[in-house]
């Protein structure tokens, strides 16, 4: 076999056999096939797609490119959640400690920022000292001890996705249903879960912009889960606007900590973030058999925030994984960007929407994400929103604050962000945040009628 022939075969829209896919995946992981050939293959997949069984095979091959962790000796139903990627989407940071505080063990392997979206791993690593590259033994010890563990892929765990994900990020090959499904499900199946809740984003800031594509992606991942005997429940959620107020790694940690401390998230600009968080957490708590229904799970999740147990769990996690607890308890001590700039409105009216794609891309140029595979991230960089959908705006009002060490891009970033805010005289009608719920039985509206 040779890689060029397989690239051509996919380019012609033909299906690859298991041994052909194995040749590519193994060859990429062991270094015998170079980045440029896998990039071409991924681009062919992007344009030609993969059949359902090819996607399942690719997932299995990626999964077995590394170790599949066995957590069967840890009591409880282990449930994780994964998002297909959004802007300002820091749900995992808040939800994982909530669910663990409610008694459901959460093993989580997350990715880095991808395309215009942020990654949980980059956010966690903005916490000084936080170790996301645990060995498998350490991973098991952390979940045994705290009921929660959050790491990234290592050379041991789904190395194929670790390499392909980084490559897709910089080769325009992210927005592909089979590639996203295989990437997410290989990671999730490797971490030792019993069940999974998916947050499949739809809208302008999502990789799947249409509802139809988002639902297709959800169904493919549910089917892959079923092949591996894992219950998968998906929510399709809106990403036509950013979630919460912060975009950028440390800024998002700060917002998450404030939500966990219950000083944000109720009737304020983070309440959209908390609505998604509580819904997904409620589903995980129900699947983990600590509540009879999703709504009872949501009530438990809210209680864990109100009584401080979720915040305590987050602090415990940070400490156990080597992070600086004081950085979380004293958020204001963190270094600040060399430059900050207010973006002011020139218009009067009601804020209709904030373009999440523009925000995500601008945050990357401020230093919060990567333009090349090996680029370092500036954890301090990013955007804080000062207005949200439905707010009234007057000329001169501050719409957002920008933070960066890169002075040269500030003016351009300001214009991009100003243009990302759509203000008009119409009353604003924000779209529903949770669009639908999908499981093996099909798609239903949310909340259930
Ligand atoms: N999240 C992932 O882990 N992989 C993708 O391809 C997209 C989102």
PDB file of C-alpha atoms and ligand atoms in Angstrom, residues 82-85 111 114 161 165 168 174 179-180 183-184 187 207, ligand 1:
ATOM      1  CA  UNK A  82     -18.060  16.603  25.228  1.00  0.00           C
ATOM      2  CA  UNK A  83     -18.805  19.649  23.156  1.00  0.00           C
ATOM      3  CA  UNK A  84     -18.253  19.825  19.421  1.00  0.00           C
ATOM      4  CA  UNK A  85     -16.694  23.230  20.008  1.00  0.00           C
ATOM      5  CA  UNK A 111      -8.686  18.809  23.311  1.00  0.00           C
ATOM      6  CA  UNK A 114      -9.542  23.995  17.277  1.00  0.00           C
ATOM      7  CA  UNK A 161      -6.225  12.111  17.325  1.00  0.00           C
ATOM      8  CA  UNK A 165      -6.467  17.250  15.594  1.00  0.00           C
ATOM      9  CA  UNK A 168      -6.814  19.707  11.098  1.00  0.00           C
ATOM     10  CA  UNK A 174     -12.098  20.734  10.918  1.00  0.00           C
ATOM     11  CA  UNK A 179     -13.712  13.558  11.177  1.00  0.00           C
ATOM     12  CA  UNK A 180     -15.315  15.335  14.134  1.00  0.00           C
ATOM     13  CA  UNK A 183     -12.026  12.551  16.822  1.00  0.00           C
ATOM     14  CA  UNK A 184     -14.494  13.018  19.659  1.00  0.00           C
ATOM     15  CA  UNK A 187     -11.049  10.215  22.807  1.00  0.00           C
ATOM     16  CA  UNK A 207     -18.459  23.754  13.047  1.00  0.00           C
TER      17      UNK A 207
HETATM   18  N1  LIG B   1     -13.835  18.385  19.277  1.00  0.00           N
HETATM   19  C1  LIG B   1     -12.995  17.342  19.095  1.00  0.00           C
HETATM   20  O1  LIG B   1     -12.519  16.727  20.038  1.00  0.00           O
HETATM   21  N2  LIG B   1     -12.685  17.009  17.840  1.00  0.00           N
HETATM   22  C2  LIG B   1     -13.176  17.646  16.773  1.00  0.00           C
HETATM   23  O2  LIG B   1     -12.852  17.268  15.673  1.00  0.00           O
HETATM   24  C3  LIG B   1     -14.044  18.732  16.971  1.00  0.00           C
HETATM   25  C4  LIG B   1     -14.364  19.096  18.241  1.00  0.00           C
END
